[in-house]
Short mmCIF file of C-alpha atoms in Angstrom, two decimals:
data_model
loop_
_atom_site.label_atom_id
_atom_site.label_comp_id
_atom_site.label_asym_id
_atom_site.label_seq_id
_atom_site.Cartn_x
_atom_site.Cartn_y
_atom_site.Cartn_z
CA UNK A 15 -0.16 0.09 0.14
CA UNK A 16 2.91 1.98 1.22
CA UNK A 17 4.90 1.63 -1.97
CA UNK A 18 1.77 2.27 -4.41
CA UNK A 19 1.52 5.59 -2.89
CA UNK A 20 5.19 6.27 -3.02
CA UNK A 21 4.94 5.20 -6.87
CA UNK A 22 1.89 7.50 -7.12
CA UNK A 23 3.72 10.48 -5.99
CA UNK A 24 6.60 9.56 -7.81
CA UNK A 25 4.28 9.93 -11.06
CA UNK A 26 2.70 13.23 -10.10
CA UNK A 27 6.09 14.95 -9.27
CA UNK A 28 7.47 13.79 -13.01
CA UNK A 29 4.08 14.96 -14.43
CA UNK A 30 4.46 18.28 -12.82
CA UNK A 31 8.47 18.80 -13.85
CA UNK A 32 7.87 17.73 -16.85
CA UNK A 33 4.89 20.50 -17.53
CA UNK A 34 7.33 23.19 -15.90
CA UNK A 35 10.38 22.00 -18.13
CA UNK A 36 8.16 22.43 -21.44
CA UNK A 37 7.22 25.99 -20.10
CA UNK A 38 10.59 27.26 -19.76
CA UNK A 39 11.94 26.23 -22.79
CA UNK A 40 13.01 28.04 -26.12
CA UNK A 41 14.27 30.45 -24.04
CA UNK A 42 17.75 32.82 -24.61
CA UNK A 43 19.76 32.87 -21.11
CA UNK A 44 19.22 36.58 -21.26
CA UNK A 45 15.68 37.43 -22.07
CA UNK A 46 13.11 36.60 -19.18
CA UNK A 47 9.98 37.11 -20.50
CA UNK A 48 8.06 39.41 -23.37
CA UNK A 49 5.14 39.76 -22.96
CA UNK A 50 1.66 41.92 -24.14
CA UNK A 51 0.88 45.05 -22.53
CA UNK A 52 -1.91 46.52 -23.77
CA UNK A 53 -2.88 46.77 -27.38
CA UNK A 54 -0.13 48.78 -28.14
CA UNK A 55 2.86 47.51 -26.20
CA UNK A 56 5.56 44.25 -25.80
CA UNK A 57 7.45 44.49 -22.71
CA UNK A 58 10.48 42.70 -23.13
CA UNK A 59 12.61 41.99 -19.88
CA UNK A 60 16.15 40.58 -19.92
CA UNK A 61 18.23 38.98 -16.70
CA UNK A 62 20.16 41.59 -16.67
CA UNK A 63 21.24 45.05 -17.36
CA UNK A 64 21.18 45.74 -21.38
CA UNK A 65 23.05 48.90 -22.79
CA UNK A 66 20.58 51.71 -23.80
CA UNK A 67 21.67 53.23 -26.97
CA UNK A 68 21.59 49.60 -28.20
CA UNK A 69 17.75 49.05 -27.01
CA UNK A 70 16.55 52.34 -28.35
CA UNK A 71 17.76 51.00 -31.77
CA UNK A 72 14.63 50.35 -33.89
CA UNK A 73 16.76 47.90 -36.19
CA UNK A 74 17.74 45.06 -33.31
CA UNK A 75 14.15 44.16 -33.14
CA UNK A 76 11.77 42.14 -35.67
CA UNK A 77 8.17 41.25 -35.14
CA UNK A 78 5.73 39.51 -36.86
CA UNK A 79 2.88 37.52 -36.07
CA UNK A 80 2.67 33.95 -36.34
CA UNK A 81 0.58 32.54 -39.06
CA UNK A 82 2.01 35.69 -41.61
CA UNK A 83 5.89 35.56 -41.35
CA UNK A 84 5.84 37.75 -44.24
CA UNK A 85 4.42 41.12 -42.40
CA UNK A 86 7.00 42.70 -40.08
CA UNK A 87 4.99 44.75 -37.92
CA UNK A 88 6.73 48.44 -37.58
CA UNK A 89 8.03 49.35 -34.06
CA UNK A 90 7.32 53.18 -33.40
CA UNK A 91 8.37 53.98 -30.14
CA UNK A 92 11.17 52.19 -27.77
CA UNK A 93 10.89 53.36 -24.05
CA UNK A 94 13.99 51.41 -22.00
CA UNK A 95 12.80 51.02 -18.46
CA UNK A 96 14.62 52.88 -16.11
CA UNK A 97 16.07 50.47 -14.11
CA UNK A 98 18.10 49.13 -17.59
CA UNK A 99 16.28 45.79 -17.64
CA UNK A 100 13.07 46.16 -19.24
CA UNK A 101 12.79 47.34 -22.70
CA UNK A 102 9.34 48.80 -24.15
CA UNK A 103 8.21 48.09 -27.72
CA UNK A 104 5.46 50.72 -28.94
CA UNK A 105 3.49 50.14 -31.91
CA UNK A 106 1.23 52.84 -33.33
CA UNK A 107 -1.11 50.15 -34.94
CA UNK A 108 -3.01 47.77 -32.58
CA UNK A 109 -1.40 44.07 -32.19
CA UNK A 110 -3.63 40.97 -32.15
CA UNK A 111 -2.88 39.31 -28.81
CA UNK A 112 -5.31 36.32 -29.77
CA UNK A 113 -2.31 35.34 -32.03
CA UNK A 114 1.27 34.55 -30.82
CA UNK A 115 3.88 36.50 -32.26
CA UNK A 116 7.49 36.08 -33.06
CA UNK A 117 9.97 38.54 -32.02
CA UNK A 118 13.34 38.29 -32.92
CA UNK A 119 15.90 40.39 -31.06
CA UNK A 120 19.40 40.81 -32.29
CA UNK A 121 22.50 41.05 -31.16
CA UNK A 122 21.52 41.83 -27.30
CA UNK A 123 24.45 44.63 -25.73
CA UNK A 124 25.14 44.29 -22.41
CA UNK A 125 28.17 45.63 -20.52
CA UNK A 126 29.68 46.56 -24.09
CA UNK A 127 29.68 42.55 -24.90
CA UNK A 128 27.55 40.95 -27.58
CA UNK A 129 25.83 38.38 -26.29
CA UNK A 130 23.85 37.32 -29.56
CA UNK A 131 20.47 36.99 -31.50
CA UNK A 132 16.98 34.97 -30.09
CA UNK A 133 13.54 34.44 -31.44
CA UNK A 134 11.14 34.83 -28.23
CA UNK A 135 7.20 34.09 -28.95
CA UNK A 136 5.44 36.22 -27.52
CA UNK A 137 1.33 35.11 -26.69
CA UNK A 138 -1.27 35.20 -24.18
CA UNK A 139 -1.44 33.54 -20.92
CA UNK A 140 -2.08 29.75 -21.90
CA UNK A 141 -3.99 28.77 -19.34
CA UNK A 142 -6.27 32.07 -19.37
CA UNK A 143 -7.09 31.21 -22.97
CA UNK A 144 -8.04 28.02 -22.17
CA UNK A 145 -10.30 29.42 -19.25
CA UNK A 146 -11.95 32.17 -21.24
CA UNK A 147 -12.83 29.13 -23.94
CA UNK A 148 -14.76 27.54 -20.71
CA UNK A 149 -16.21 30.41 -19.47
CA UNK A 150 -17.10 31.58 -22.95
CA UNK A 151 -18.88 28.21 -23.82
CA UNK A 152 -20.29 28.56 -20.41
CA UNK A 153 -21.70 31.83 -19.74
CA UNK A 154 -20.87 34.22 -22.96
CA UNK A 155 -21.68 32.41 -25.59
CA UNK A 156 -24.00 30.19 -23.78
CA UNK A 157 -25.44 27.67 -26.54
CA UNK A 158 -29.15 27.75 -24.88
CA UNK A 159 -29.54 31.03 -24.34
CA UNK A 160 -27.61 33.27 -27.03
CA UNK A 161 -27.18 30.75 -29.77
CA UNK A 162 -30.80 29.51 -29.20
CA UNK A 163 -29.72 25.54 -29.72
CA UNK A 164 -31.15 22.34 -28.75
CA UNK A 165 -34.27 24.16 -27.48
CA UNK A 166 -36.43 20.71 -27.85
CA UNK A 167 -34.64 19.09 -25.34
CA UNK A 168 -34.57 22.18 -22.96
CA UNK A 169 -38.30 22.62 -23.31
CA UNK A 170 -39.01 18.89 -23.04
CA UNK A 171 -37.35 18.39 -20.14
CA UNK A 172 -37.00 21.34 -17.81
CA UNK A 173 -40.77 21.16 -16.33
CA UNK A 174 -39.08 19.47 -12.85
CA UNK A 175 -35.99 20.08 -11.22
CA UNK A 176 -34.88 16.66 -10.61
CA UNK A 177 -35.29 15.39 -14.26
CA UNK A 178 -33.93 18.78 -15.57
CA UNK A 179 -30.91 18.20 -13.64
CA UNK A 180 -30.73 14.35 -14.43
CA UNK A 181 -31.13 15.31 -17.93
CA UNK A 182 -28.12 18.02 -17.51
CA UNK A 183 -25.66 15.64 -15.90
CA UNK A 184 -26.36 13.00 -18.34
CA UNK A 185 -26.00 15.66 -21.04
CA UNK A 186 -22.34 16.84 -20.06
CA UNK A 187 -21.12 13.52 -19.75
CA UNK A 188 -21.92 12.60 -23.58
CA UNK A 189 -20.80 15.63 -24.50
CA UNK A 190 -17.41 15.76 -23.38
CA UNK A 191 -17.23 12.18 -24.45
CA UNK A 192 -18.52 12.21 -27.83
CA UNK A 193 -16.55 16.06 -28.35
CA UNK A 194 -13.29 14.32 -27.32
CA UNK A 195 -13.90 11.38 -29.81
CA UNK A 196 -14.71 13.54 -32.64
CA UNK A 197 -11.72 15.59 -32.36
CA UNK A 198 -9.94 12.61 -32.27
CA UNK A 199 -11.71 11.57 -35.59
CA UNK A 200 -11.44 15.03 -37.30
CA UNK A 201 -7.97 15.18 -36.59
CA UNK A 202 -6.31 11.78 -37.17
CA UNK A 203 -9.14 10.20 -40.11
CA UNK A 204 -10.94 12.68 -41.53
CA UNK A 205 -7.97 15.25 -42.04
CA UNK A 206 -5.69 13.23 -43.15
CA UNK A 207 -7.84 11.68 -45.62
CA UNK A 208 -9.39 14.38 -47.46
CA UNK A 209 -12.80 13.93 -45.49
CA UNK A 210 -13.49 16.80 -44.29
CA UNK A 211 -17.10 17.27 -46.00
CA UNK A 212 -18.22 13.87 -44.56
CA UNK A 213 -17.97 15.42 -40.74
CA UNK A 214 -21.55 16.25 -39.89
CA UNK A 215 -22.33 12.27 -40.73
CA UNK A 216 -19.35 11.24 -38.81
CA UNK A 217 -19.94 13.16 -35.67
CA UNK A 218 -23.81 12.11 -35.51
CA UNK A 219 -22.23 8.63 -36.10
CA UNK A 220 -19.73 8.98 -33.13
CA UNK A 221 -22.61 10.67 -30.85
CA UNK A 222 -24.69 7.47 -30.93
CA UNK A 223 -22.04 5.71 -30.35
CA UNK A 224 -20.98 7.31 -27.46
CA UNK A 225 -24.72 7.30 -26.52
CA UNK A 226 -25.52 3.69 -27.49
CA UNK A 227 -21.82 3.12 -25.60
CA UNK A 228 -23.05 4.55 -22.17
CA UNK A 229 -26.56 3.28 -22.17
CA UNK A 230 -25.40 -0.62 -22.63
CA UNK A 231 -22.83 -0.04 -20.20
CA UNK A 232 -24.47 2.11 -17.52
CA UNK A 233 -27.42 -0.72 -17.88
CA UNK A 234 -25.21 -3.47 -15.94
CA UNK A 235 -22.39 -1.23 -14.23
CA UNK A 236 -24.77 1.10 -12.44
CA UNK A 237 -28.96 -0.02 -12.96
CA UNK A 238 -29.79 2.71 -10.73
CA UNK A 239 -27.98 5.55 -12.10
CA UNK A 240 -29.61 4.43 -15.47
CA UNK A 241 -32.64 4.37 -14.16
CA UNK A 242 -32.38 7.68 -12.66
CA UNK A 243 -31.24 8.82 -16.74
CA UNK A 244 -34.28 6.78 -17.95
CA UNK A 245 -35.59 8.57 -21.79
CA UNK A 246 -32.99 11.31 -21.16
CA UNK A 247 -30.06 9.14 -22.22
CA UNK A 248 -31.41 9.00 -25.97
CA UNK A 249 -33.27 12.18 -25.84
CA UNK A 250 -29.58 13.45 -25.93
CA UNK A 251 -29.07 11.88 -29.70
CA UNK A 252 -31.52 14.54 -31.26
CA UNK A 253 -29.74 17.48 -29.60
CA UNK A 254 -28.53 19.82 -31.81
CA UNK A 255 -25.81 21.41 -28.97
CA UNK A 256 -24.14 17.94 -29.00
CA UNK A 257 -23.52 18.28 -32.76
CA UNK A 258 -22.75 22.08 -32.99
CA UNK A 259 -19.88 21.57 -30.51
CA UNK A 260 -17.81 18.98 -32.28
CA UNK A 261 -18.30 21.28 -35.53
CA UNK A 262 -17.02 24.35 -33.83
CA UNK A 263 -13.93 22.28 -32.75
CA UNK A 264 -13.68 21.48 -36.26
CA UNK A 265 -13.71 24.76 -37.63
CA UNK A 266 -11.71 26.16 -35.45
CA UNK A 267 -8.73 23.69 -35.69
CA UNK A 268 -8.94 23.51 -31.65
CA UNK A 269 -6.35 20.98 -29.84
CA UNK A 270 -7.16 18.31 -27.29
CA UNK A 271 -7.21 20.68 -24.18
CA UNK A 272 -9.14 23.25 -26.06
CA UNK A 273 -11.91 20.79 -27.05
CA UNK A 274 -11.88 19.52 -23.51
CA UNK A 275 -12.87 23.16 -22.22
CA UNK A 276 -15.19 23.93 -24.86
CA UNK A 277 -17.26 20.88 -24.70
CA UNK A 278 -17.02 20.90 -20.75
CA UNK A 279 -18.14 24.63 -21.17
CA UNK A 280 -21.31 23.74 -23.68
CA UNK A 281 -22.15 20.80 -21.19
CA UNK A 282 -22.13 22.83 -17.91
CA UNK A 283 -23.85 25.90 -19.88
CA UNK A 284 -26.88 23.06 -20.96
CA UNK A 285 -26.89 22.18 -17.08
CA UNK A 286 -27.16 25.62 -15.93
CA UNK A 287 -29.67 26.52 -18.59
CA UNK A 288 -31.77 23.43 -17.55
CA UNK A 289 -31.37 24.10 -13.73
CA UNK A 290 -32.32 27.89 -14.04
CA UNK A 291 -35.72 27.33 -16.32
CA UNK A 292 -36.52 24.16 -14.18
CA UNK A 293 -36.65 26.64 -11.37
CA UNK A 294 -38.57 29.10 -12.68
CA UNK A 295 -40.98 26.38 -14.29
CA UNK A 296 -41.59 24.88 -10.54
CA UNK A 297 -42.97 28.10 -9.56
CA UNK A 298 -44.55 29.23 -12.35
CA UNK A 299 -46.81 25.84 -11.82
CA UNK A 300 -48.31 28.14 -8.46
CA UNK A 301 -48.72 31.19 -10.47
CA UNK A 302 -51.81 32.61 -11.49
CA UNK A 303 -50.92 32.67 -14.98
CA UNK A 304 -53.43 33.69 -18.00
CA UNK A 305 -54.83 30.46 -19.53
CA UNK A 306 -53.55 30.90 -23.11
CA UNK A 307 -50.45 31.12 -21.98
CA UNK A 308 -50.40 28.02 -19.45
CA UNK A 309 -47.49 25.74 -20.22
CA UNK A 310 -45.30 25.76 -22.98
CA UNK A 311 -46.32 29.48 -24.08
CA UNK A 312 -44.68 31.07 -20.81
CA UNK A 313 -41.85 28.79 -20.74
CA UNK A 314 -40.57 30.45 -24.22
CA UNK A 315 -41.49 33.69 -22.79
CA UNK A 316 -39.42 32.88 -19.77
CA UNK A 317 -36.51 31.63 -21.52
CA UNK A 318 -36.89 35.15 -23.90
CA UNK A 319 -36.33 36.71 -20.45
CA UNK A 320 -33.46 34.35 -19.51
CA UNK A 321 -31.99 35.60 -23.07
CA UNK A 322 -32.28 39.14 -22.46
CA UNK A 323 -30.23 38.43 -18.92
CA UNK A 324 -27.59 36.65 -20.60
CA UNK A 325 -27.45 39.63 -23.33
CA UNK A 326 -25.72 41.25 -20.17
CA UNK A 327 -22.49 38.71 -20.91
CA UNK A 328 -22.18 39.88 -24.44
CA UNK A 329 -18.83 41.42 -25.30
CA UNK A 330 -17.06 40.36 -22.11
CA UNK A 331 -13.63 39.43 -22.61
CA UNK A 332 -11.83 37.42 -20.05
CA UNK A 333 -7.71 37.78 -20.18
CA UNK B 3 -14.34 11.87 -64.03
CA UNK B 4 -11.16 12.97 -62.38
CA UNK B 5 -9.41 9.98 -61.04
CA UNK B 6 -8.20 11.98 -57.85
CA UNK B 7 -11.94 12.44 -56.89
CA UNK B 8 -12.59 8.91 -58.02
CA UNK B 9 -10.00 7.57 -55.24
CA UNK B 10 -10.96 10.21 -52.64
CA UNK B 11 -14.61 8.87 -52.99
CA UNK B 12 -13.35 5.25 -52.70
CA UNK B 13 -11.19 5.94 -50.24
CA UNK B 14 -13.45 7.61 -48.01
CA UNK B 15 -15.84 4.43 -48.20
CA UNK B 16 -13.28 2.48 -47.26
CA UNK B 17 -11.99 4.22 -44.54
CA UNK B 18 -15.75 4.77 -43.18
CA UNK B 19 -16.95 1.44 -43.81
CA UNK B 20 -13.99 0.11 -41.62
CA UNK B 21 -14.48 2.47 -39.06
CA UNK B 22 -18.49 1.77 -38.79
CA UNK B 23 -17.64 -2.00 -39.15
CA UNK B 24 -15.20 -1.70 -35.99
CA UNK B 25 -17.45 0.13 -33.72
CA UNK B 26 -20.28 -2.14 -34.59
CA UNK B 27 -18.64 -5.04 -33.87
CA UNK B 28 -17.49 -3.35 -30.36
CA UNK B 29 -20.80 -2.27 -29.24
CA UNK B 30 -22.05 -5.74 -30.09
CA UNK B 31 -19.21 -7.15 -27.95
CA UNK B 32 -20.11 -4.85 -25.58
CA UNK B 33 -23.87 -5.45 -25.76
CA UNK B 34 -22.88 -9.36 -25.15
CA UNK B 35 -20.18 -8.44 -22.15
CA UNK B 36 -22.62 -6.29 -20.42
CA UNK B 37 -25.45 -8.59 -21.23
CA UNK B 38 -28.30 -7.67 -18.90
CA UNK B 39 -30.88 -10.76 -18.22
CA UNK B 40 -34.42 -8.93 -18.95
CA UNK B 41 -37.40 -11.00 -17.56
CA UNK B 42 -39.87 -12.33 -20.72
CA UNK B 43 -42.80 -12.03 -18.98
CA UNK B 44 -42.28 -8.08 -18.17
CA UNK B 45 -42.55 -8.11 -22.59
CA UNK B 46 -45.05 -10.87 -22.85
CA UNK B 47 -47.60 -9.00 -20.45
CA UNK B 48 -47.15 -5.67 -21.80
CA UNK B 49 -48.14 -6.56 -25.33
CA UNK B 50 -51.42 -7.75 -23.65
CA UNK B 51 -52.07 -4.48 -22.20
CA UNK B 52 -53.45 -1.72 -24.06
CA UNK B 53 -51.33 0.96 -25.06
CA UNK B 54 -52.05 4.04 -26.32
CA UNK B 55 -48.47 5.68 -26.27
#
């Protein structure tokens, strides 16, 4: 028992050190970091003091956005920091921070010595980017309230809170499983064989496969949970959010971590929408609703109000 | 017809057919492994009962 624990700890330590090592690769020893500051500035921090005359020369820097290497951005002003360790590059045109930029620094001069040239990649914090995908799919571009997808299941299963939550959790599990599978299929089978035009057919097949697999396995392994899911598991196949997410992933060429975050956010967003809606609809049962509005019509009105409330998130940018 | 397109079509058919076959067999095996014995009387009774839906 003790040994197993020891191995687990070691495995965790190895993984963490690998992540740390991969995080620090590709850096010139004298450039400690380079990052965006606002829309017009990039700040380079050196490990030690650099010569001011060298730092002020525009010719010593070259920068371009990673997708278009032949378009060099022009630096309009250079402000060396007071401690001589930082250099502030000012661009008159706004920089697109969503794209990584390649910064070349030539012949770094420090204490009259030439320390050679280096190439640094300037990009936004990657975990921040992942987090923004998650929150984006969860709240800002909530699939139900801002894109109006998956409404049939949304209205069909939001009458009672317990069923709504059960449906939401089932949905989240199937969503993540099928999105990850679709990502792997798209990257490793459809793209190499140039079959991109078949993506909708293949993704629908994968969704039904994962639903059927969950159904079969769950029936045997956990009958109580299976009973709780009931008919909703099969209903997931007929949902359009579950098809929309793999299509978005394929369109944006997301990698594994990004697709996981997007599908998790979409699933959690659907769960949130179902939970909110079912809470309101349970209260509506007690309200004095005009006869013509009872049932589905008032539910549509409520969904509209929710959509209005979710509009408050629109245009929000994280990181 | 462009031979490249024909190659693409047959390649796609072969690839997707193979995937479908593999998944079909996988699901069938899973269904066998995780088989749950169902009481045949349940279905028999349900067939006799009147069902609107």
